[in-house]
PDB file of C-alpha atoms in Angstrom:
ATOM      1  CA  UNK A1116     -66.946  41.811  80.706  1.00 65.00           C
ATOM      2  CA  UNK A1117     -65.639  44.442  78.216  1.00 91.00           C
ATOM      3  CA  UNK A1118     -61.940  46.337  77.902  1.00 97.00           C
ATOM      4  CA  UNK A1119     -61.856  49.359  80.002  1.00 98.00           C
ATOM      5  CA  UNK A1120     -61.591  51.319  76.551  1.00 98.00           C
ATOM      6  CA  UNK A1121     -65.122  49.696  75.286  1.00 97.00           C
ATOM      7  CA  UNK A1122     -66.870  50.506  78.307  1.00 97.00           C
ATOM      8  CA  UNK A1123     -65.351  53.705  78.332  1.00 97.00           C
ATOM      9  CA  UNK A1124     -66.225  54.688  74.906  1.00 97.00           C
ATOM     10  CA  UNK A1125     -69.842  52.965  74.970  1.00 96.00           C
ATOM     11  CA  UNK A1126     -71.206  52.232  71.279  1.00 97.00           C
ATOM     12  CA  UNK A1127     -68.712  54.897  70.437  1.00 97.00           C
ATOM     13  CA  UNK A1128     -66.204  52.167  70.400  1.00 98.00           C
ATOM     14  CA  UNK A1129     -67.549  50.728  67.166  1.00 98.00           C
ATOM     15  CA  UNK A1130     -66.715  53.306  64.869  1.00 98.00           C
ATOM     16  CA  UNK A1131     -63.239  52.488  65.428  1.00 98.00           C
ATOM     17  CA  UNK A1132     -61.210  51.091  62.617  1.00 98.00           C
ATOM     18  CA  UNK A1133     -61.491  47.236  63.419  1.00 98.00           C
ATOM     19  CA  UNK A1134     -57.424  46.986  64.123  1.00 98.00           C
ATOM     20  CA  UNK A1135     -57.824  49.973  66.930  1.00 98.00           C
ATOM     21  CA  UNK A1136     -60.940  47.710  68.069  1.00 98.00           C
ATOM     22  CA  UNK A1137     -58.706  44.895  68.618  1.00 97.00           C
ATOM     23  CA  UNK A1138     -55.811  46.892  69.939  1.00 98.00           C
ATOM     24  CA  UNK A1139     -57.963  48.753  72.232  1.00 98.00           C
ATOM     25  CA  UNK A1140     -59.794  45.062  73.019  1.00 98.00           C
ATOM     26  CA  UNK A1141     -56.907  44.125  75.519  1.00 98.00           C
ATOM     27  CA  UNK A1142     -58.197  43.107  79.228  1.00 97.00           C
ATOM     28  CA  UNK A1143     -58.896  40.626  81.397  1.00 97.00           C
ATOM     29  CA  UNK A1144     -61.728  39.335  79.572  1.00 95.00           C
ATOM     30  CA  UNK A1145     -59.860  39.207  76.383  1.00 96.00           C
ATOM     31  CA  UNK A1146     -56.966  37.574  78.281  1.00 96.00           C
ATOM     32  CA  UNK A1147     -54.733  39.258  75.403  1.00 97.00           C
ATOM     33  CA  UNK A1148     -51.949  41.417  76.024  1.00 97.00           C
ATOM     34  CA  UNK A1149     -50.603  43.513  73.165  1.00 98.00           C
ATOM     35  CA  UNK A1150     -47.103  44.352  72.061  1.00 98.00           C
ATOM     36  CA  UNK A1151     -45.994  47.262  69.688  1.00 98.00           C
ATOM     37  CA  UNK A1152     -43.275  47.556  67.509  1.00 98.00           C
ATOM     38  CA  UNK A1153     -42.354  50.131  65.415  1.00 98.00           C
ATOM     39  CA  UNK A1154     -40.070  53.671  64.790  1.00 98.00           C
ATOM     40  CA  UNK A1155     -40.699  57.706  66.160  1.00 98.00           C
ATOM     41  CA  UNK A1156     -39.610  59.504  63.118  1.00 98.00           C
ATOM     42  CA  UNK A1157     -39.544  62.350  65.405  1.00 98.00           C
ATOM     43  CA  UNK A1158     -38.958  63.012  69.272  1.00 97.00           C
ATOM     44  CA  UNK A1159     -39.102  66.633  70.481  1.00 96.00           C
ATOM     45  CA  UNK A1160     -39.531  69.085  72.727  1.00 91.00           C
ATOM     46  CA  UNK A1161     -39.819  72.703  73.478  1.00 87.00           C
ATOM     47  CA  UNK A1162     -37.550  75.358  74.186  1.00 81.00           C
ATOM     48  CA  UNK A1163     -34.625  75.066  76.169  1.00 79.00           C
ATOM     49  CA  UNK A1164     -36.136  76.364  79.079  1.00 77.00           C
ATOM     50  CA  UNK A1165     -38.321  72.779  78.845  1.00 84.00           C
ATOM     51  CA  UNK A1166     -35.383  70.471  79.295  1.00 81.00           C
ATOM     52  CA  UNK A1167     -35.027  70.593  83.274  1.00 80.00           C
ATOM     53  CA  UNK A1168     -38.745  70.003  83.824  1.00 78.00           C
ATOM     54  CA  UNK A1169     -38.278  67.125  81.294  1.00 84.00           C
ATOM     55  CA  UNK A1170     -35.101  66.258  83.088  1.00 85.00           C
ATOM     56  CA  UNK A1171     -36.926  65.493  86.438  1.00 82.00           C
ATOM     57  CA  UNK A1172     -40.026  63.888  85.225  1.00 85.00           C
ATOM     58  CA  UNK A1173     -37.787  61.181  83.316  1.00 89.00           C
ATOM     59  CA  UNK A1174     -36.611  60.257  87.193  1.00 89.00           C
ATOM     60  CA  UNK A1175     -40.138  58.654  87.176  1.00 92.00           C
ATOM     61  CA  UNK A1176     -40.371  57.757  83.699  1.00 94.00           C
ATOM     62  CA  UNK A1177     -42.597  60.980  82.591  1.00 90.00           C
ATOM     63  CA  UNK A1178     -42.210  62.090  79.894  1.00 84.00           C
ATOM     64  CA  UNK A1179     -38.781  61.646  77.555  1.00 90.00           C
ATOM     65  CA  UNK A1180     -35.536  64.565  78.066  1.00 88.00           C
ATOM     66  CA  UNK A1181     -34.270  63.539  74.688  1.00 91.00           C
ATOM     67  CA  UNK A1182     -35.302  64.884  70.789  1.00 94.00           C
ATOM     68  CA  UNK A1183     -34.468  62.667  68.006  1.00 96.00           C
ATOM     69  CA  UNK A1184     -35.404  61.471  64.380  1.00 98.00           C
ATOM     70  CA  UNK A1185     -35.724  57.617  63.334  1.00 98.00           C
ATOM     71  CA  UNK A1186     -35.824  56.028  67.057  1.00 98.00           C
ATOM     72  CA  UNK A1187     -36.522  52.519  67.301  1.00 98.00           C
ATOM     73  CA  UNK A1188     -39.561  51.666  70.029  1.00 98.00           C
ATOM     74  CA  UNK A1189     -41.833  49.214  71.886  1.00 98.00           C
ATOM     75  CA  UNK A1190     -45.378  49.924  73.554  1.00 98.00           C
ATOM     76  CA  UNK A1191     -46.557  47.512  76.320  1.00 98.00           C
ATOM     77  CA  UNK A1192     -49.926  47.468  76.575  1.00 98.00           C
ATOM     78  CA  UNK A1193     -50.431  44.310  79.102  1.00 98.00           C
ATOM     79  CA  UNK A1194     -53.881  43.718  81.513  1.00 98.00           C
ATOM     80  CA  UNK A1195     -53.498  42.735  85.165  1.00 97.00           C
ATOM     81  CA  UNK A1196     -55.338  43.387  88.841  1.00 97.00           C
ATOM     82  CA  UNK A1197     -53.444  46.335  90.671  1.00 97.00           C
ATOM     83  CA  UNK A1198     -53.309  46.126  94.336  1.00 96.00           C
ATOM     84  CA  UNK A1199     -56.564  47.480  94.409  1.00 96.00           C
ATOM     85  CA  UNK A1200     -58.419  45.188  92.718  1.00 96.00           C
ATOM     86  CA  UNK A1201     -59.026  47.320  89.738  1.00 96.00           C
ATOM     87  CA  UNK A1202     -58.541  46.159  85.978  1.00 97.00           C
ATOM     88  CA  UNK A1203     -55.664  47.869  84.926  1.00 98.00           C
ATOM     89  CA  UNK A1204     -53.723  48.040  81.397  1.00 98.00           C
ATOM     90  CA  UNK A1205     -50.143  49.309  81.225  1.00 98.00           C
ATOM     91  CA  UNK A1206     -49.137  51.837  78.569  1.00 98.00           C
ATOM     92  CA  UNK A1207     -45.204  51.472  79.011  1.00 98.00           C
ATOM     93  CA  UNK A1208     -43.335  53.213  75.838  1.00 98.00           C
ATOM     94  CA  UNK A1209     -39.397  52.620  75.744  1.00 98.00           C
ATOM     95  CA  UNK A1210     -37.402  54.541  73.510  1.00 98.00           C
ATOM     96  CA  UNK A1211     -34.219  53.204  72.411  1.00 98.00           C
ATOM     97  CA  UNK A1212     -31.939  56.346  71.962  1.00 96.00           C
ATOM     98  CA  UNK A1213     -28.339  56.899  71.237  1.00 94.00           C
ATOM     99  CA  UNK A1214     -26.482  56.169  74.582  1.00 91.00           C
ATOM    100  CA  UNK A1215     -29.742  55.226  76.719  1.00 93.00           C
ATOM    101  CA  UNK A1216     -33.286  53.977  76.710  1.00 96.00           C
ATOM    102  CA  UNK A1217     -35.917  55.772  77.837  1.00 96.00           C
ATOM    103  CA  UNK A1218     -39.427  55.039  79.434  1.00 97.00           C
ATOM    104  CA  UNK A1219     -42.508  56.569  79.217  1.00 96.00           C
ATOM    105  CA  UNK A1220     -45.061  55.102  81.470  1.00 97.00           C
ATOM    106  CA  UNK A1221     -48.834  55.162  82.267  1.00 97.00           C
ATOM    107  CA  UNK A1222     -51.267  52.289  83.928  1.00 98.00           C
ATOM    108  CA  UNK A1223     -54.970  53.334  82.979  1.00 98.00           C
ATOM    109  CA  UNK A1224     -57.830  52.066  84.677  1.00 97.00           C
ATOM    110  CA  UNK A1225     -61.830  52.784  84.024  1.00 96.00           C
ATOM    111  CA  UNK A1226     -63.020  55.971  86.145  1.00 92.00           C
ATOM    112  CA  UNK A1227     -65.756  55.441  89.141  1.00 88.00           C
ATOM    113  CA  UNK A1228     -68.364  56.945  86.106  1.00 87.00           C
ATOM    114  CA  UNK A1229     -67.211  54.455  83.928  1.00 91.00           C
ATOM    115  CA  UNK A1230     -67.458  56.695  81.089  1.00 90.00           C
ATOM    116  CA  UNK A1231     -63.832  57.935  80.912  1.00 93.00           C
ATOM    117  CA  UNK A1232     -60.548  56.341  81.902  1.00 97.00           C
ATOM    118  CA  UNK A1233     -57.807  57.435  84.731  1.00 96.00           C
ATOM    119  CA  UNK A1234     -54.349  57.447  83.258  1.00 97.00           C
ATOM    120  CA  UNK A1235     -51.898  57.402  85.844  1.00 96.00           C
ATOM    121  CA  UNK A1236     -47.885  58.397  85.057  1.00 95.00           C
ATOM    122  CA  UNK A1237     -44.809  57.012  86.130  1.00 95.00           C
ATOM    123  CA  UNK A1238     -43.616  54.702  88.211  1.00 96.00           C
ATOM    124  CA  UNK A1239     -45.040  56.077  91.669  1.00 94.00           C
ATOM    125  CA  UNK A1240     -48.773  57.099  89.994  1.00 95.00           C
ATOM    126  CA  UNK A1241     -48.052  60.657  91.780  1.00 89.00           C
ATOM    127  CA  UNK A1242     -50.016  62.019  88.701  1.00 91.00           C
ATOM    128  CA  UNK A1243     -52.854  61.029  87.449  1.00 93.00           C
ATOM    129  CA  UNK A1244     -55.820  62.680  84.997  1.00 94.00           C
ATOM    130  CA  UNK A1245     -59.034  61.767  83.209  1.00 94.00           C
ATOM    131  CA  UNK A1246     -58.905  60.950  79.234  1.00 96.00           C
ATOM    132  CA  UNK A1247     -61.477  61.391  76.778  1.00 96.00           C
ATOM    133  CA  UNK A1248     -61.671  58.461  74.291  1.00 97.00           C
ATOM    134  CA  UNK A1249     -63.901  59.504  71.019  1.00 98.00           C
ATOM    135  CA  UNK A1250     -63.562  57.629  67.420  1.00 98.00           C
ATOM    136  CA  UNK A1251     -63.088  60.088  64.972  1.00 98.00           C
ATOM    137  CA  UNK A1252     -64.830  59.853  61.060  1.00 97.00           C
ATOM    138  CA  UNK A1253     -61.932  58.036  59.375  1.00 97.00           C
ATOM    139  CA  UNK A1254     -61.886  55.535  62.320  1.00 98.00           C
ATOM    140  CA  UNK A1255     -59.280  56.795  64.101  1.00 98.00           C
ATOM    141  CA  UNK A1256     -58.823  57.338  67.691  1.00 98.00           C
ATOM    142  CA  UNK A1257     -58.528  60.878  69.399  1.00 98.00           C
ATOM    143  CA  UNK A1258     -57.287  60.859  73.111  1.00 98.00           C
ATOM    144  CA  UNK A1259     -57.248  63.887  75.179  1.00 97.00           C
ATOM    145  CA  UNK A1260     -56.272  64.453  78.905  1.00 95.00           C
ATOM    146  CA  UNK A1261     -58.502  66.370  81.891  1.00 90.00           C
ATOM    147  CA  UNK A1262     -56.988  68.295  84.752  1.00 84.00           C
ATOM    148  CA  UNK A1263     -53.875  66.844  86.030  1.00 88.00           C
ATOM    149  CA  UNK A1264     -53.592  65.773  90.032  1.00 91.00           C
ATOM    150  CA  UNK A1265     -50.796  65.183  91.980  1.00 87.00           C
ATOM    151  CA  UNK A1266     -50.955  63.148  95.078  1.00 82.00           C
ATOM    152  CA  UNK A1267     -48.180  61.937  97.750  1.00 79.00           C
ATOM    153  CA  UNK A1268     -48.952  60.763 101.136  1.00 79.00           C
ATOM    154  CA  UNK A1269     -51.636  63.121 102.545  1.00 81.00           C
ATOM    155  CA  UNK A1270     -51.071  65.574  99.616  1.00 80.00           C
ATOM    156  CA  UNK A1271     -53.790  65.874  97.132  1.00 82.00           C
ATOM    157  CA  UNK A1272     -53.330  68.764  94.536  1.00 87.00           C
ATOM    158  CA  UNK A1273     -55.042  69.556  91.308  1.00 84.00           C
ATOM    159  CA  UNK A1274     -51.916  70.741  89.282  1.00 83.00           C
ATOM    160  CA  UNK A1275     -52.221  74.401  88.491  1.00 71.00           C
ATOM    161  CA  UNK A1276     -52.718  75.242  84.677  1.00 69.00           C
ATOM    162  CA  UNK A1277     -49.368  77.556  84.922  1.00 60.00           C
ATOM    163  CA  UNK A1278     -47.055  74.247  85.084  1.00 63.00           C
ATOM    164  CA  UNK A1279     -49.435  71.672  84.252  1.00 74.00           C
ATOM    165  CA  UNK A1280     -50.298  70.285  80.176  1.00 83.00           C
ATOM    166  CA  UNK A1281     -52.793  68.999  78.211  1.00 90.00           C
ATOM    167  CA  UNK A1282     -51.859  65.949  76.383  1.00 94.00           C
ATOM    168  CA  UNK A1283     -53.605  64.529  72.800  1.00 97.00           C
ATOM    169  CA  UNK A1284     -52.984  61.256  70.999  1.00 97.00           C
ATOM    170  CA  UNK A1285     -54.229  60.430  68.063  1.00 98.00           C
ATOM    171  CA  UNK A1286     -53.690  57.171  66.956  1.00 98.00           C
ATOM    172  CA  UNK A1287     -54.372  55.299  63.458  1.00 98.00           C
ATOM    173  CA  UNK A1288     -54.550  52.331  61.503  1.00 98.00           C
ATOM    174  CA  UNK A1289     -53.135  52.714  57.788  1.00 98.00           C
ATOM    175  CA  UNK A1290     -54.242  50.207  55.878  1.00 98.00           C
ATOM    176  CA  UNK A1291     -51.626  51.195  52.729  1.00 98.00           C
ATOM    177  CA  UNK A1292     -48.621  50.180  54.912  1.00 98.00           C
ATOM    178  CA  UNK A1293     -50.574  47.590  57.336  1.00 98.00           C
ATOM    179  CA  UNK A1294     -49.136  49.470  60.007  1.00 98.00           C
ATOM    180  CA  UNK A1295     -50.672  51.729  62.796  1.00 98.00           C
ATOM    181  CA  UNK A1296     -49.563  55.546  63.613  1.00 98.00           C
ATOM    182  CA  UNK A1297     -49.362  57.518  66.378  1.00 98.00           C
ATOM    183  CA  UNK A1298     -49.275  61.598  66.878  1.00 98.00           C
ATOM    184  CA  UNK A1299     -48.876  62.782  70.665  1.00 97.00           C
ATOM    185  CA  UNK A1300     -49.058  66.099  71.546  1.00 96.00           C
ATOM    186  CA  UNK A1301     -48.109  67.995  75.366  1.00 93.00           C
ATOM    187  CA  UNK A1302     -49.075  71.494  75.539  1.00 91.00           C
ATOM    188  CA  UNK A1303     -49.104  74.185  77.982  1.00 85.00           C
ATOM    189  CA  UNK A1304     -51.680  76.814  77.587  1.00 82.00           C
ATOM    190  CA  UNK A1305     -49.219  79.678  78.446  1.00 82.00           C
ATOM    191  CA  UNK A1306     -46.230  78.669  77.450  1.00 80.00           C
ATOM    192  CA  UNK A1307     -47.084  76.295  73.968  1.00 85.00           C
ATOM    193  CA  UNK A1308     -45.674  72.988  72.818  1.00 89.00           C
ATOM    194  CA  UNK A1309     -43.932  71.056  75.532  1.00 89.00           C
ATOM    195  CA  UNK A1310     -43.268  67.409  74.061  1.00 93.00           C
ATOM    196  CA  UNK A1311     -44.164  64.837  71.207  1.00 96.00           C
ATOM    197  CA  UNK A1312     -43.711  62.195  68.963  1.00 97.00           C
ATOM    198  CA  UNK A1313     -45.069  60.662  65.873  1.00 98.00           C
ATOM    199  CA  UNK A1314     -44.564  57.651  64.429  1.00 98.00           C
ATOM    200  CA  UNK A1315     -45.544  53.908  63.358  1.00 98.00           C
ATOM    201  CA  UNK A1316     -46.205  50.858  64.422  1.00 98.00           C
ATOM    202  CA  UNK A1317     -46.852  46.791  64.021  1.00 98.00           C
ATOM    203  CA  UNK A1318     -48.553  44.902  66.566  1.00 98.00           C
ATOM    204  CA  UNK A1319     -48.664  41.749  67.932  1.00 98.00           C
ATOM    205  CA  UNK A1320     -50.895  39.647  70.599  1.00 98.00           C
ATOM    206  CA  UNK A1321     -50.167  37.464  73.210  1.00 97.00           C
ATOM    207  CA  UNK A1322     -52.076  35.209  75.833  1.00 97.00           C
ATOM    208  CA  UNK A1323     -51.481  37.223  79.163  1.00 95.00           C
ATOM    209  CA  UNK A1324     -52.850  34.294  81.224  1.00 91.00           C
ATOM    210  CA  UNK A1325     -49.922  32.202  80.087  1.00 92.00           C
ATOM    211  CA  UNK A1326     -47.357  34.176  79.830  1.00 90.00           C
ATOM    212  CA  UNK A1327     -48.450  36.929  82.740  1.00 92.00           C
ATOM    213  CA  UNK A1328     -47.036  40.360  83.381  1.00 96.00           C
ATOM    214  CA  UNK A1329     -42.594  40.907  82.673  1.00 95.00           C
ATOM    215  CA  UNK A1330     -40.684  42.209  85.945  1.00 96.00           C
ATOM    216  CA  UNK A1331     -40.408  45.546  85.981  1.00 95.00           C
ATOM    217  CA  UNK A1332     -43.598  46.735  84.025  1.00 97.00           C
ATOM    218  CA  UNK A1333     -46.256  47.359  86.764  1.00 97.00           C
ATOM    219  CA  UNK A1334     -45.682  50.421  88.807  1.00 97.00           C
ATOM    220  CA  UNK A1335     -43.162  51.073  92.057  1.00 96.00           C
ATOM    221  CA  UNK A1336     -46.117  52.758  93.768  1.00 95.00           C
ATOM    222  CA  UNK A1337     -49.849  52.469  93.312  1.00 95.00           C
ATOM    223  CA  UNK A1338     -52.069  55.078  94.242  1.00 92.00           C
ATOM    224  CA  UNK A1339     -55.963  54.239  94.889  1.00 90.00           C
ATOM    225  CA  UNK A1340     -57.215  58.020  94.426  1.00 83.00           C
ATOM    226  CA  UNK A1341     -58.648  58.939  91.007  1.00 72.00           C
TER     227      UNK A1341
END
């Protein structure tokens, strides 16, 4: 057995800078769950016209209402089974900002290809799209997000390009400051930047299998539909 991200990514995987290798290593097989430390030197967002959209995805932890400079942060990226049965790894952000913390969260699993993963968002997984994991030349790794879907009950809707995004991480490893970066991008293609942050990182691993997965980190809802 491999990480989703390996099996995802194929030999691809191994042009990855060999901390993103380990980072992006984390699974059942590895039995390691990894913990990130680190500052956003910048928060934003778009216009104002952004903020109640923001607003109501933050309900569900999508997505964060608040701009800032110098916030303090924590990435949770921990493996478990979902109620499916389906290897999944959480991507949980928290943002500690003046007057209230604020989650970002996503649970990714491996697609039914196997050559791309399903991120789902929130805490009910009503949306969910495909990423595209490729290894850049310096060793970095570039992240970018399909067609977004939105599903509740019976509903099952691809979102339409008008409201919907397209997302794009790139993260890093700089070896100068022994720390790893992060750039994340939401964009609509009518209406231009929506949300982002960039900033840095340490890491540090720990034996899932021992310690298993915190209350509070997997997701309220699950949804089996990729």
């Amino acid at each position: 057995m491999t990480s989703i991200f390996r099996t995802a990514m194929g030999a691809d995987f191994d042009r990855l800078h060999p901390r993103l290798q380990r980072r992006f290593s984390v699974g059942l097989a590895s039995g390691e769950a990894c913990t990130g430390r680190g500052v956003m030197d910048r928060i934003w967002h778009g216009g104002a016209w952004v903020k109640p959209f923001l607003a109501l995805g933050s309900t569900r932890n999508i997505l964060v209402p608040r701009a800032g400079r110098n916030i303090p942060f924590v990435i949770e990226n921990v493996p478990y089974v979902d109620g499916f049965g389906r290897e999944t790894v959480s991507f949980v952000r928290t943002f500690d900002l003046p007057g209230r913390a604020r989650r970002f969260d996503a649970q990714m699993v491996l697609g039914p290809g196997g050559d791309r993963v399903l991120d789902y968002l929130g805490t009910h997984q009503h949306l969910a799209t495909d990423l595209r994991l490729t290894a850049e030349a310096d060793g970095s790794l570039l992240i970018r997000s399909g067609e977004h879907r939105f599903r509740e009950g019976p509903l099952d809707v691809r979102v339409p390009e008008l409201v919907g995004a397209t997302a794009e991480v790139r993260e890093s490893y700089d070896d100068k400051a022994d720390r790893f970066r992060v750039r994340v991008s939401v964009v609509n293609r009518f209406f231009g930047p929506l949300f982002g942050y960039q900033g840095s990182f340490t890491a540090t691993y720990t034996d899932v299998r021992a310690r298993g997965v915190r209350p509070g980190l997997r997701p309220v809802r699950e949804e089996a539909r990729g």
